[in-house]
Amino acid sequence: MRFDLSDEEWMLLEPLMPKSRKSARADDRKIMNAIFYVLRTGMPWRDLPERYGPYTTAYNRFKPLARRGIWKKIFDKLASKSHDSLYLIDSTIVKAHRAASGAKGGSKIKRSASAVAAQHKIHAVVDSKGAR
């Protein structure tokens, strides 16, 4: 499926999974696929498709993985395999007073609203070390 882990991705993540307990446990790969499906789509846990099993199983696995720092280990492992391991993109709009775009005696050039808005938008892209 579109959001499921490939064999190559699973080979990286499998060693990071907690060791199995004595009691029966749902398939780790299926549960990880369920968790990634929810995270990638932004859907509520309750709307998880049936092919992934009960949403409660996925959610109840997600919480302890977060508490034990497993997600950080997964991120670090995946980031170490990438040359461009991390880029952060931030964008914000700075609200300015209406006179800030040309008060009396200022520029006589009429600009469209989108051109004015573009002047007040800030973008920043940095790598994992904060360099541009």
JSON list of C-alpha atoms in Angstrom, two decimals:
[
{"chain": "A", "resi": 1, "resn": "MET", "atom": "CA", "xyz": [0.00, 0.00, 0.00]},
{"chain": "A", "resi": 2, "resn": "ARG", "atom": "CA", "xyz": [0.98, 3.61, -0.45]},
{"chain": "A", "resi": 3, "resn": "PHE", "atom": "CA", "xyz": [1.84, 4.36, 3.19]},
{"chain": "A", "resi": 4, "resn": "ASP", "atom": "CA", "xyz": [3.28, 0.98, 4.14]},
{"chain": "A", "resi": 5, "resn": "LEU", "atom": "CA", "xyz": [6.96, 0.46, 4.86]},
{"chain": "A", "resi": 6, "resn": "SER", "atom": "CA", "xyz": [9.06, -1.07, 2.10]},
{"chain": "A", "resi": 7, "resn": "ASP", "atom": "CA", "xyz": [11.20, -4.12, 2.87]},
{"chain": "A", "resi": 8, "resn": "GLU", "atom": "CA", "xyz": [14.29, -1.88, 2.90]},
{"chain": "A", "resi": 9, "resn": "GLU", "atom": "CA", "xyz": [12.69, 0.56, 5.36]},
{"chain": "A", "resi": 10, "resn": "TRP", "atom": "CA", "xyz": [11.53, -2.27, 7.59]},
{"chain": "A", "resi": 11, "resn": "MET", "atom": "CA", "xyz": [15.05, -3.77, 7.67]},
{"chain": "A", "resi": 12, "resn": "LEU", "atom": "CA", "xyz": [16.27, -0.48, 9.19]},
{"chain": "A", "resi": 13, "resn": "LEU", "atom": "CA", "xyz": [13.49, -0.26, 11.77]},
{"chain": "A", "resi": 14, "resn": "GLU", "atom": "CA", "xyz": [13.10, -3.88, 12.85]},
{"chain": "A", "resi": 15, "resn": "PRO", "atom": "CA", "xyz": [16.22, -3.99, 15.08]},
{"chain": "A", "resi": 16, "resn": "LEU", "atom": "CA", "xyz": [14.95, -0.90, 16.93]},
{"chain": "A", "resi": 17, "resn": "MET", "atom": "CA", "xyz": [11.68, -2.54, 17.95]},
{"chain": "A", "resi": 18, "resn": "PRO", "atom": "CA", "xyz": [11.34, -3.71, 21.56]},
{"chain": "A", "resi": 19, "resn": "LYS", "atom": "CA", "xyz": [11.92, -7.43, 22.04]},
{"chain": "A", "resi": 20, "resn": "SER", "atom": "CA", "xyz": [8.81, -9.60, 22.09]},
{"chain": "A", "resi": 21, "resn": "ARG", "atom": "CA", "xyz": [7.19, -10.47, 25.36]},
{"chain": "A", "resi": 22, "resn": "LYS", "atom": "CA", "xyz": [6.07, -13.94, 26.45]},
{"chain": "A", "resi": 23, "resn": "SER", "atom": "CA", "xyz": [2.44, -13.13, 25.64]},
{"chain": "A", "resi": 24, "resn": "ALA", "atom": "CA", "xyz": [1.19, -12.98, 22.07]},
{"chain": "A", "resi": 25, "resn": "ARG", "atom": "CA", "xyz": [1.80, -9.65, 20.39]},
{"chain": "A", "resi": 26, "resn": "ALA", "atom": "CA", "xyz": [0.50, -8.14, 17.16]},
{"chain": "A", "resi": 27, "resn": "ASP", "atom": "CA", "xyz": [2.86, -8.06, 14.17]},
{"chain": "A", "resi": 28, "resn": "ASP", "atom": "CA", "xyz": [5.29, -5.14, 14.67]},
{"chain": "A", "resi": 29, "resn": "ARG", "atom": "CA", "xyz": [5.46, -4.28, 10.99]},
{"chain": "A", "resi": 30, "resn": "LYS", "atom": "CA", "xyz": [1.68, -4.12, 10.66]},
{"chain": "A", "resi": 31, "resn": "ILE", "atom": "CA", "xyz": [1.44, -1.91, 13.73]},
{"chain": "A", "resi": 32, "resn": "MET", "atom": "CA", "xyz": [4.22, 0.40, 12.52]},
{"chain": "A", "resi": 33, "resn": "ASN", "atom": "CA", "xyz": [2.45, 0.68, 9.16]},
{"chain": "A", "resi": 34, "resn": "ALA", "atom": "CA", "xyz": [-0.73, 1.62, 11.05]},
{"chain": "A", "resi": 35, "resn": "ILE", "atom": "CA", "xyz": [1.08, 4.27, 13.10]},
{"chain": "A", "resi": 36, "resn": "PHE", "atom": "CA", "xyz": [2.78, 5.77, 10.04]},
{"chain": "A", "resi": 37, "resn": "TYR", "atom": "CA", "xyz": [-0.55, 5.75, 8.19]},
{"chain": "A", "resi": 38, "resn": "VAL", "atom": "CA", "xyz": [-2.16, 7.85, 10.92]},
{"chain": "A", "resi": 39, "resn": "LEU", "atom": "CA", "xyz": [0.84, 10.18, 11.18]},
{"chain": "A", "resi": 40, "resn": "ARG", "atom": "CA", "xyz": [1.14, 10.70, 7.41]},
{"chain": "A", "resi": 41, "resn": "THR", "atom": "CA", "xyz": [-2.55, 11.26, 6.75]},
{"chain": "A", "resi": 42, "resn": "GLY", "atom": "CA", "xyz": [-3.34, 13.18, 9.93]},
{"chain": "A", "resi": 43, "resn": "MET", "atom": "CA", "xyz": [-6.50, 11.15, 10.43]},
{"chain": "A", "resi": 44, "resn": "PRO", "atom": "CA", "xyz": [-7.94, 10.31, 13.86]},
{"chain": "A", "resi": 45, "resn": "TRP", "atom": "CA", "xyz": [-6.87, 6.98, 15.33]},
{"chain": "A", "resi": 46, "resn": "ARG", "atom": "CA", "xyz": [-10.50, 5.78, 15.29]},
{"chain": "A", "resi": 47, "resn": "ASP", "atom": "CA", "xyz": [-10.59, 6.10, 11.47]},
{"chain": "A", "resi": 48, "resn": "LEU", "atom": "CA", "xyz": [-7.67, 3.73, 10.90]},
{"chain": "A", "resi": 49, "resn": "PRO", "atom": "CA", "xyz": [-8.52, 1.29, 8.05]},
{"chain": "A", "resi": 50, "resn": "GLU", "atom": "CA", "xyz": [-9.41, -2.25, 9.18]},
{"chain": "A", "resi": 51, "resn": "ARG", "atom": "CA", "xyz": [-6.47, -3.82, 7.33]},
{"chain": "A", "resi": 52, "resn": "TYR", "atom": "CA", "xyz": [-4.21, -2.50, 10.10]},
{"chain": "A", "resi": 53, "resn": "GLY", "atom": "CA", "xyz": [-6.22, -4.13, 12.87]},
{"chain": "A", "resi": 54, "resn": "PRO", "atom": "CA", "xyz": [-7.83, -2.39, 15.86]},
{"chain": "A", "resi": 55, "resn": "TYR", "atom": "CA", "xyz": [-6.89, 1.27, 16.21]},
{"chain": "A", "resi": 56, "resn": "THR", "atom": "CA", "xyz": [-6.46, 0.75, 19.94]},
{"chain": "A", "resi": 57, "resn": "THR", "atom": "CA", "xyz": [-3.59, -1.68, 19.32]},
{"chain": "A", "resi": 58, "resn": "ALA", "atom": "CA", "xyz": [-1.75, 0.88, 17.15]},
{"chain": "A", "resi": 59, "resn": "TYR", "atom": "CA", "xyz": [-2.39, 3.73, 19.58]},
{"chain": "A", "resi": 60, "resn": "ASN", "atom": "CA", "xyz": [-1.43, 1.67, 22.62]},
{"chain": "A", "resi": 61, "resn": "ARG", "atom": "CA", "xyz": [1.86, 0.75, 20.91]},
{"chain": "A", "resi": 62, "resn": "PHE", "atom": "CA", "xyz": [2.54, 4.34, 19.83]},
{"chain": "A", "resi": 63, "resn": "LYS", "atom": "CA", "xyz": [2.44, 5.83, 23.35]},
{"chain": "A", "resi": 64, "resn": "PRO", "atom": "CA", "xyz": [5.07, 3.56, 25.01]},
{"chain": "A", "resi": 65, "resn": "LEU", "atom": "CA", "xyz": [7.37, 3.91, 22.00]},
{"chain": "A", "resi": 66, "resn": "ALA", "atom": "CA", "xyz": [7.29, 7.65, 22.55]},
{"chain": "A", "resi": 67, "resn": "ARG", "atom": "CA", "xyz": [7.90, 7.34, 26.30]},
{"chain": "A", "resi": 68, "resn": "ARG", "atom": "CA", "xyz": [10.86, 4.98, 25.81]},
{"chain": "A", "resi": 69, "resn": "GLY", "atom": "CA", "xyz": [12.55, 7.18, 23.19]},
{"chain": "A", "resi": 70, "resn": "ILE", "atom": "CA", "xyz": [12.11, 4.66, 20.37]},
{"chain": "A", "resi": 71, "resn": "TRP", "atom": "CA", "xyz": [10.82, 7.33, 17.97]},
{"chain": "A", "resi": 72, "resn": "LYS", "atom": "CA", "xyz": [14.00, 9.36, 18.51]},
{"chain": "A", "resi": 73, "resn": "LYS", "atom": "CA", "xyz": [16.09, 6.27, 17.74]},
{"chain": "A", "resi": 74, "resn": "ILE", "atom": "CA", "xyz": [14.05, 5.64, 14.59]},
{"chain": "A", "resi": 75, "resn": "PHE", "atom": "CA", "xyz": [14.48, 9.24, 13.45]},
{"chain": "A", "resi": 76, "resn": "ASP", "atom": "CA", "xyz": [18.23, 9.18, 14.14]},
{"chain": "A", "resi": 77, "resn": "LYS", "atom": "CA", "xyz": [18.63, 5.89, 12.25]},
{"chain": "A", "resi": 78, "resn": "LEU", "atom": "CA", "xyz": [16.74, 7.15, 9.21]},
{"chain": "A", "resi": 79, "resn": "ALA", "atom": "CA", "xyz": [18.50, 10.52, 9.30]},
{"chain": "A", "resi": 80, "resn": "SER", "atom": "CA", "xyz": [21.93, 8.84, 9.41]},
{"chain": "A", "resi": 81, "resn": "LYS", "atom": "CA", "xyz": [21.12, 7.07, 6.12]},
{"chain": "A", "resi": 82, "resn": "SER", "atom": "CA", "xyz": [20.42, 10.33, 4.32]},
{"chain": "A", "resi": 83, "resn": "HIS", "atom": "CA", "xyz": [23.01, 12.78, 3.02]},
{"chain": "A", "resi": 84, "resn": "ASP", "atom": "CA", "xyz": [20.52, 15.60, 3.53]},
{"chain": "A", "resi": 85, "resn": "SER", "atom": "CA", "xyz": [19.33, 14.24, 6.84]},
{"chain": "A", "resi": 86, "resn": "LEU", "atom": "CA", "xyz": [17.26, 17.18, 7.94]},
{"chain": "A", "resi": 87, "resn": "TYR", "atom": "CA", "xyz": [16.02, 20.42, 6.51]},
{"chain": "A", "resi": 88, "resn": "LEU", "atom": "CA", "xyz": [13.76, 22.68, 8.49]},
{"chain": "A", "resi": 89, "resn": "ILE", "atom": "CA", "xyz": [11.44, 25.00, 6.62]},
{"chain": "A", "resi": 90, "resn": "ASP", "atom": "CA", "xyz": [9.61, 27.76, 8.41]},
{"chain": "A", "resi": 91, "resn": "SER", "atom": "CA", "xyz": [7.36, 30.40, 7.04]},
{"chain": "A", "resi": 92, "resn": "THR", "atom": "CA", "xyz": [5.53, 33.16, 8.81]},
{"chain": "A", "resi": 93, "resn": "ILE", "atom": "CA", "xyz": [3.56, 36.24, 7.90]},
{"chain": "A", "resi": 94, "resn": "VAL", "atom": "CA", "xyz": [4.36, 39.43, 9.73]},
{"chain": "A", "resi": 95, "resn": "LYS", "atom": "CA", "xyz": [1.29, 41.59, 10.23]},
{"chain": "A", "resi": 96, "resn": "ALA", "atom": "CA", "xyz": [2.06, 45.21, 9.52]},
{"chain": "A", "resi": 97, "resn": "HIS", "atom": "CA", "xyz": [0.02, 48.36, 9.96]},
{"chain": "A", "resi": 98, "resn": "ARG", "atom": "CA", "xyz": [-1.80, 49.38, 6.78]},
{"chain": "A", "resi": 99, "resn": "ALA", "atom": "CA", "xyz": [0.45, 52.43, 6.47]},
{"chain": "A", "resi": 100, "resn": "ALA", "atom": "CA", "xyz": [3.55, 50.23, 6.41]},
{"chain": "A", "resi": 101, "resn": "SER", "atom": "CA", "xyz": [3.08, 49.47, 2.72]},
{"chain": "A", "resi": 102, "resn": "GLY", "atom": "CA", "xyz": [3.09, 53.08, 1.58]},
{"chain": "A", "resi": 103, "resn": "ALA", "atom": "CA", "xyz": [1.95, 56.02, 3.64]},
{"chain": "A", "resi": 104, "resn": "LYS", "atom": "CA", "xyz": [1.23, 59.55, 2.42]},
{"chain": "A", "resi": 105, "resn": "GLY", "atom": "CA", "xyz": [4.23, 60.89, 0.61]},
{"chain": "A", "resi": 106, "resn": "GLY", "atom": "CA", "xyz": [5.61, 57.38, 0.16]},
{"chain": "A", "resi": 107, "resn": "SER", "atom": "CA", "xyz": [5.81, 55.32, -2.99]},
{"chain": "A", "resi": 108, "resn": "LYS", "atom": "CA", "xyz": [3.26, 56.30, -5.65]},
{"chain": "A", "resi": 109, "resn": "ILE", "atom": "CA", "xyz": [3.36, 52.85, -7.26]},
{"chain": "A", "resi": 110, "resn": "LYS", "atom": "CA", "xyz": [0.13, 50.91, -6.70]},
{"chain": "A", "resi": 111, "resn": "ARG", "atom": "CA", "xyz": [0.79, 47.29, -5.80]},
{"chain": "A", "resi": 112, "resn": "SER", "atom": "CA", "xyz": [-1.60, 44.36, -5.72]},
{"chain": "A", "resi": 113, "resn": "ALA", "atom": "CA", "xyz": [-2.58, 42.88, -2.36]},
{"chain": "A", "resi": 114, "resn": "SER", "atom": "CA", "xyz": [-0.55, 39.74, -3.10]},
{"chain": "A", "resi": 115, "resn": "ALA", "atom": "CA", "xyz": [2.56, 41.80, -3.85]},
{"chain": "A", "resi": 116, "resn": "VAL", "atom": "CA", "xyz": [2.13, 43.68, -0.57]},
{"chain": "A", "resi": 117, "resn": "ALA", "atom": "CA", "xyz": [1.60, 40.41, 1.34]},
{"chain": "A", "resi": 118, "resn": "ALA", "atom": "CA", "xyz": [4.70, 38.90, -0.26]},
{"chain": "A", "resi": 119, "resn": "GLN", "atom": "CA", "xyz": [6.82, 41.68, 1.26]},
{"chain": "A", "resi": 120, "resn": "HIS", "atom": "CA", "xyz": [5.73, 40.66, 4.73]},
{"chain": "A", "resi": 121, "resn": "LYS", "atom": "CA", "xyz": [6.32, 36.94, 4.45]},
{"chain": "A", "resi": 122, "resn": "ILE", "atom": "CA", "xyz": [9.49, 35.45, 5.90]},
{"chain": "A", "resi": 123, "resn": "HIS", "atom": "CA", "xyz": [10.94, 32.07, 4.85]},
{"chain": "A", "resi": 124, "resn": "ALA", "atom": "CA", "xyz": [13.84, 30.23, 6.39]},
{"chain": "A", "resi": 125, "resn": "VAL", "atom": "CA", "xyz": [15.48, 26.97, 5.29]},
{"chain": "A", "resi": 126, "resn": "VAL", "atom": "CA", "xyz": [18.32, 25.48, 7.31]},
{"chain": "A", "resi": 127, "resn": "ASP", "atom": "CA", "xyz": [19.98, 22.10, 7.62]},
{"chain": "A", "resi": 128, "resn": "SER", "atom": "CA", "xyz": [20.33, 20.13, 10.85]},
{"chain": "A", "resi": 129, "resn": "LYS", "atom": "CA", "xyz": [23.30, 22.30, 11.92]},
{"chain": "A", "resi": 130, "resn": "GLY", "atom": "CA", "xyz": [21.44, 25.58, 11.39]},
{"chain": "A", "resi": 131, "resn": "ALA", "atom": "CA", "xyz": [23.42, 26.47, 8.27]},
{"chain": "A", "resi": 132, "resn": "ARG", "atom": "CA", "xyz": [21.68, 27.90, 5.23]}
]
